[in-house]
């Protein structure tokens, strides 16, 4: 031990005296300085500090790993190349002391990067809006991730440096890190090779793009990372022991060999156990995801229809008028719900059967009503047979109790789509955590089709658009720690949630706060709310304009600001009353882009709706462009439409309609706006949007205008 | 008394024999190792310094089996390799402390005492706190000698120790070696015959991996007894004579060239027999002219 200390001290002295080895620190410091200054100089932040930190941590860590890995190879081989090692080999020092002394120096070099990163992170995140416990968790997470990676990489660097006695060892290290990079690139939720291989990275990369998830922080990956890095640490120790065994074996002492082999085996056992546990965790997530892909496999026809018309209203004969939920959350992703539902039949002919949709993982414990009913279950569907039948306008009051595990995954099991944990909650509507009216696809999977991905399919959330609004009353228990929560309906003074929503319910809990811009609630991480407010203010102008122009509600009731991955998953259920924004949505607000997005919110892109709907959508866009006083270079609608790239593919019939719309524009802006408003109202009134006929609508408009 | 004993030592580099059936016996004192390049000297030194494993034979050093007790042998060992490289960012003193600690001198006080003494012995005390990168080749060589003597080794191997030393340094070194020879086993591998002549009592000659001679230096010189000749020719005939005889040396005196030749018979009508030197004996053994 004493000799290791002496070797360490002397080799450290050499390290201090090599000015070139300080350059990487300067490089990394400058990189972080640039990142921090760029962020801090923003007048309004659109992304929370931790999100910016982790986005950059990803690539800076890769650079750090390369630098430390190459240094480890250098450290292992430098004395052999200079032949000093041949001299040392004649000294009394044993292999373990010599290798360990130098290995500790390489570890210290790596630790320098870790400490620098932690100092930067710790100081920077102190300015962020998070509790002390979360702050400490961030520090611990980064420490374990980066230090674990350094630990194993330095050991591997020594193995390469001892094993391969030329520059190939440096190439080997670079190639190894290249593979790590590819594995991480593979872990973006659409892996082309077995995503289980992602577990073989020197840091836990089991997330999509970034481990940080805005209001949920790093809670989703924290435990997994600890386990992964514990296994990595053990593996690193085994590798360095193997390296010592490989180093000048004829010089190795018998007792040294015995101790090294014993220790290696002793460490291999926990490494395998910890690695096995980590593997099992991920494997069960992946298996669940694969099962989900099979369960939500649609026929070719249903899949195509759903992909094209996912946002269309379902036109059910039933409406869910009232939903009362008493929700009990428990920390292990389980929920227990007692619900009372009021369902009204709106069809013409009397019926006996009504269906509900509830995630299949939730077990129904009670399904009862004052009416005579029988309930049956098939996958996500609950089928209720009403013995006396239901006539038009009749109401069925139903009591439905259920409970179960809500944990769900997307994207190769790397993204948690639903979870209930002490410090984070996410129960989106698409997870099917409360009963929806009708038989609905909670998800649609392309399973069985030709797909290059490893799992062979993709899963998207179902387009869960409702025909009618529902009056909700929700009480939530089991959150005694007081984790901030929000629901897509407002919270009352008594702590329960009450409100009417045509979108439905999505529950979130985490580091969140709520603000209001007019009647729109905005819920998100405290650090991004100023940015979100500013964006909402910009949108408010357009929402107000559209509401005044087209006389339809446009401003959403509630906006959740989520991380990019989760906000994207909500977009399969477009709704006026609920919107999820990501960092990109609030930062990059360009009127020239907004006008298209707003028009798309009113009339979603859907080729099956036909050209007339598209012309109407473009007409709204043009109206918005005029309002925004965007410089298009075109005086009238027709010219602008013709300038769009795809106008050459417009059929001749559609060109006539474009010309007709253009004529109103030529008559004046007010004429154009009135005509568009009229035809839009016609479009809105249609149940089947594909039946929209612009020429007929304009003819009616003309007819109503003529005295 | 025998301190180093080598019996039937064989070493192969892949299929090429590097040492063949070496039998050597050494006691305390300075033992010279001679041989041309590629003779196997460095291989033998590396084996004895525990750097290289060997296939066959038995080597004992101070009764320690080299193959089984290499770690204990290293405790007795002081080694100066032919190519001595050290981290240049150390000062001479720091390096000796580092080397000393790796030689088992973990006690700072004891190590300091030795370091200071050796720095003085190799005349490096004034430069002890300068970085090694500022040292001349001779200073680095002296530092190498100092590190070899650290830890008070009983078995010292010096491979070309005086290469790069100036005459006064060489004399100082010889004095150090001479003193060590009193109660240490010192192997001196060198091309410089004068170092052998002045320092070594015993010598071994290796060629092509085989041991050709082991014995006293005088004995080696006697290997060329009655076979060393000198003759004088006009300097104008130098090239003609040089082509005709395999001579050991030649020198010019006035208008004549004097050739020194090893041969069984007088090589020239004016050839006169002269007293053989160690160099003559070495050449006779290597070339096998007299055998």
mmCIF file with all atom_site columns, N, CA and C in Angstrom, chain A residues 671-698:
data_model
loop_
_atom_site.group_PDB
_atom_site.id
_atom_site.type_symbol
_atom_site.label_atom_id
_atom_site.label_alt_id
_atom_site.label_comp_id
_atom_site.label_asym_id
_atom_site.label_entity_id
_atom_site.label_seq_id
_atom_site.pdbx_PDB_ins_code
_atom_site.Cartn_x
_atom_site.Cartn_y
_atom_site.Cartn_z
_atom_site.occupancy
_atom_site.B_iso_or_equiv
_atom_site.pdbx_formal_charge
_atom_site.auth_seq_id
_atom_site.auth_comp_id
_atom_site.auth_asym_id
_atom_site.auth_atom_id
_atom_site.pdbx_PDB_model_num
ATOM 1  N N  . UNK A 1 671 ? -63.935 41.301 -47.578 1.00 0.00 ? 671 UNK A N  1
ATOM 2  C CA . UNK A 1 671 ? -64.710 40.364 -48.421 1.00 0.00 ? 671 UNK A CA 1
ATOM 3  C C  . UNK A 1 671 ? -64.142 38.950 -48.285 1.00 0.00 ? 671 UNK A C  1
ATOM 4  N N  . UNK A 1 672 ? -62.839 38.872 -48.336 1.00 0.00 ? 672 UNK A N  1
ATOM 5  C CA . UNK A 1 672 ? -62.157 37.578 -48.257 1.00 0.00 ? 672 UNK A CA 1
ATOM 6  C C  . UNK A 1 672 ? -62.422 36.918 -46.901 1.00 0.00 ? 672 UNK A C  1
ATOM 7  N N  . UNK A 1 673 ? -62.280 37.719 -45.842 1.00 0.00 ? 673 UNK A N  1
ATOM 8  C CA . UNK A 1 673 ? -62.442 37.173 -44.492 1.00 0.00 ? 673 UNK A CA 1
ATOM 9  C C  . UNK A 1 673 ? -63.872 36.676 -44.273 1.00 0.00 ? 673 UNK A C  1
ATOM 10 N N  . UNK A 1 674 ? -64.823 37.413 -44.777 1.00 0.00 ? 674 UNK A N  1
ATOM 11 C CA . UNK A 1 674 ? -66.224 37.009 -44.610 1.00 0.00 ? 674 UNK A CA 1
ATOM 12 C C  . UNK A 1 674 ? -66.513 35.708 -45.354 1.00 0.00 ? 674 UNK A C  1
ATOM 13 N N  . UNK A 1 675 ? -65.967 35.616 -46.568 1.00 0.00 ? 675 UNK A N  1
ATOM 14 C CA . UNK A 1 675 ? -66.191 34.401 -47.370 1.00 0.00 ? 675 UNK A CA 1
ATOM 15 C C  . UNK A 1 675 ? -65.564 33.193 -46.677 1.00 0.00 ? 675 UNK A C  1
ATOM 16 N N  . UNK A 1 676 ? -64.362 33.360 -46.199 1.00 0.00 ? 676 UNK A N  1
ATOM 17 C CA . UNK A 1 676 ? -63.673 32.259 -45.523 1.00 0.00 ? 676 UNK A CA 1
ATOM 18 C C  . UNK A 1 676 ? -64.438 31.860 -44.268 1.00 0.00 ? 676 UNK A C  1
ATOM 19 N N  . UNK A 1 677 ? -64.885 32.856 -43.531 1.00 0.00 ? 677 UNK A N  1
ATOM 20 C CA . UNK A 1 677 ? -65.632 32.569 -42.300 1.00 0.00 ? 677 UNK A CA 1
ATOM 21 C C  . UNK A 1 677 ? -66.873 31.728 -42.625 1.00 0.00 ? 677 UNK A C  1
ATOM 22 N N  . UNK A 1 678 ? -67.529 32.105 -43.680 1.00 0.00 ? 678 UNK A N  1
ATOM 23 C CA . UNK A 1 678 ? -68.767 31.392 -44.034 1.00 0.00 ? 678 UNK A CA 1
ATOM 24 C C  . UNK A 1 678 ? -68.461 29.926 -44.379 1.00 0.00 ? 678 UNK A C  1
ATOM 25 N N  . UNK A 1 679 ? -67.492 29.727 -45.243 1.00 0.00 ? 679 UNK A N  1
ATOM 26 C CA . UNK A 1 679 ? -67.222 28.342 -45.681 1.00 0.00 ? 679 UNK A CA 1
ATOM 27 C C  . UNK A 1 679 ? -66.613 27.514 -44.535 1.00 0.00 ? 679 UNK A C  1
ATOM 28 N N  . UNK A 1 680 ? -65.897 28.200 -43.672 1.00 0.00 ? 680 UNK A N  1
ATOM 29 C CA . UNK A 1 680 ? -65.333 27.475 -42.517 1.00 0.00 ? 680 UNK A CA 1
ATOM 30 C C  . UNK A 1 680 ? -66.464 27.006 -41.595 1.00 0.00 ? 680 UNK A C  1
ATOM 31 N N  . UNK A 1 681 ? -67.458 27.869 -41.399 1.00 0.00 ? 681 UNK A N  1
ATOM 32 C CA . UNK A 1 681 ? -68.594 27.499 -40.560 1.00 0.00 ? 681 UNK A CA 1
ATOM 33 C C  . UNK A 1 681 ? -69.313 26.291 -41.163 1.00 0.00 ? 681 UNK A C  1
ATOM 34 N N  . UNK A 1 682 ? -69.420 26.303 -42.491 1.00 0.00 ? 682 UNK A N  1
ATOM 35 C CA . UNK A 1 682 ? -70.015 25.156 -43.198 1.00 0.00 ? 682 UNK A CA 1
ATOM 36 C C  . UNK A 1 682 ? -69.206 23.879 -42.924 1.00 0.00 ? 682 UNK A C  1
ATOM 37 N N  . UNK A 1 683 ? -67.897 24.042 -43.041 1.00 0.00 ? 683 UNK A N  1
ATOM 38 C CA . UNK A 1 683 ? -66.990 22.908 -42.828 1.00 0.00 ? 683 UNK A CA 1
ATOM 39 C C  . UNK A 1 683 ? -67.127 22.377 -41.405 1.00 0.00 ? 683 UNK A C  1
ATOM 40 N N  . UNK A 1 684 ? -67.171 23.281 -40.445 1.00 0.00 ? 684 UNK A N  1
ATOM 41 C CA . UNK A 1 684 ? -67.262 22.884 -39.038 1.00 0.00 ? 684 UNK A CA 1
ATOM 42 C C  . UNK A 1 684 ? -68.521 22.090 -38.748 1.00 0.00 ? 684 UNK A C  1
ATOM 43 N N  . UNK A 1 685 ? -69.580 22.433 -39.463 1.00 0.00 ? 685 UNK A N  1
ATOM 44 C CA . UNK A 1 685 ? -70.864 21.775 -39.213 1.00 0.00 ? 685 UNK A CA 1
ATOM 45 C C  . UNK A 1 685 ? -70.942 20.369 -39.764 1.00 0.00 ? 685 UNK A C  1
ATOM 46 N N  . UNK A 1 686 ? -69.983 20.001 -40.559 1.00 0.00 ? 686 UNK A N  1
ATOM 47 C CA . UNK A 1 686 ? -70.035 18.676 -41.192 1.00 0.00 ? 686 UNK A CA 1
ATOM 48 C C  . UNK A 1 686 ? -69.485 17.598 -40.261 1.00 0.00 ? 686 UNK A C  1
ATOM 49 N N  . UNK A 1 687 ? -70.181 16.473 -40.199 1.00 0.00 ? 687 UNK A N  1
ATOM 50 C CA . UNK A 1 687 ? -69.643 15.356 -39.435 1.00 0.00 ? 687 UNK A CA 1
ATOM 51 C C  . UNK A 1 687 ? -68.547 14.662 -40.237 1.00 0.00 ? 687 UNK A C  1
ATOM 52 N N  . UNK A 1 688 ? -68.806 14.544 -41.526 1.00 0.00 ? 688 UNK A N  1
ATOM 53 C CA . UNK A 1 688 ? -67.807 13.927 -42.406 1.00 0.00 ? 688 UNK A CA 1
ATOM 54 C C  . UNK A 1 688 ? -67.082 15.033 -43.175 1.00 0.00 ? 688 UNK A C  1
ATOM 55 N N  . UNK A 1 689 ? -65.893 15.301 -42.741 1.00 0.00 ? 689 UNK A N  1
ATOM 56 C CA . UNK A 1 689 ? -65.150 16.430 -43.326 1.00 0.00 ? 689 UNK A CA 1
ATOM 57 C C  . UNK A 1 689 ? -64.824 16.202 -44.802 1.00 0.00 ? 689 UNK A C  1
ATOM 58 N N  . UNK A 1 690 ? -64.726 14.950 -45.160 1.00 0.00 ? 690 UNK A N  1
ATOM 59 C CA . UNK A 1 690 ? -64.407 14.643 -46.563 1.00 0.00 ? 690 UNK A CA 1
ATOM 60 C C  . UNK A 1 690 ? -65.544 15.070 -47.487 1.00 0.00 ? 690 UNK A C  1
ATOM 61 N N  . UNK A 1 691 ? -66.706 15.315 -46.900 1.00 0.00 ? 691 UNK A N  1
ATOM 62 C CA . UNK A 1 691 ? -67.857 15.708 -47.718 1.00 0.00 ? 691 UNK A CA 1
ATOM 63 C C  . UNK A 1 691 ? -67.872 17.208 -48.002 1.00 0.00 ? 691 UNK A C  1
ATOM 64 N N  . UNK A 1 692 ? -66.918 17.878 -47.488 1.00 0.00 ? 692 UNK A N  1
ATOM 65 C CA . UNK A 1 692 ? -66.882 19.339 -47.663 1.00 0.00 ? 692 UNK A CA 1
ATOM 66 C C  . UNK A 1 692 ? -66.696 19.687 -49.144 1.00 0.00 ? 692 UNK A C  1
ATOM 67 N N  . UNK A 1 693 ? -67.565 20.618 -49.602 1.00 0.00 ? 693 UNK A N  1
ATOM 68 C CA . UNK A 1 693 ? -67.510 21.036 -51.009 1.00 0.00 ? 693 UNK A CA 1
ATOM 69 C C  . UNK A 1 693 ? -67.406 22.549 -51.018 1.00 0.00 ? 693 UNK A C  1
ATOM 70 N N  . UNK A 1 694 ? -66.274 23.029 -51.402 1.00 0.00 ? 694 UNK A N  1
ATOM 71 C CA . UNK A 1 694 ? -66.011 24.467 -51.351 1.00 0.00 ? 694 UNK A CA 1
ATOM 72 C C  . UNK A 1 694 ? -66.910 25.232 -52.321 1.00 0.00 ? 694 UNK A C  1
ATOM 73 N N  . UNK A 1 695 ? -67.050 24.666 -53.505 1.00 0.00 ? 695 UNK A N  1
ATOM 74 C CA . UNK A 1 695 ? -67.851 25.359 -54.526 1.00 0.00 ? 695 UNK A CA 1
ATOM 75 C C  . UNK A 1 695 ? -69.293 25.508 -54.044 1.00 0.00 ? 695 UNK A C  1
ATOM 76 N N  . UNK A 1 696 ? -69.813 24.422 -53.464 1.00 0.00 ? 696 UNK A N  1
ATOM 77 C CA . UNK A 1 696 ? -71.197 24.471 -52.975 1.00 0.00 ? 696 UNK A CA 1
ATOM 78 C C  . UNK A 1 696 ? -71.327 25.457 -51.825 1.00 0.00 ? 696 UNK A C  1
ATOM 79 N N  . UNK A 1 697 ? -70.325 25.447 -50.943 1.00 0.00 ? 697 UNK A N  1
ATOM 80 C CA . UNK A 1 697 ? -70.361 26.358 -49.794 1.00 0.00 ? 697 UNK A CA 1
ATOM 81 C C  . UNK A 1 697 ? -70.316 27.806 -50.262 1.00 0.00 ? 697 UNK A C  1
ATOM 82 N N  . UNK A 1 698 ? -69.479 28.070 -51.264 1.00 0.00 ? 698 UNK A N  1
ATOM 83 C CA . UNK A 1 698 ? -69.377 29.434 -51.784 1.00 0.00 ? 698 UNK A CA 1
ATOM 84 C C  . UNK A 1 698 ? -70.661 29.841 -52.496 1.00 0.00 ? 698 UNK A C  1
#
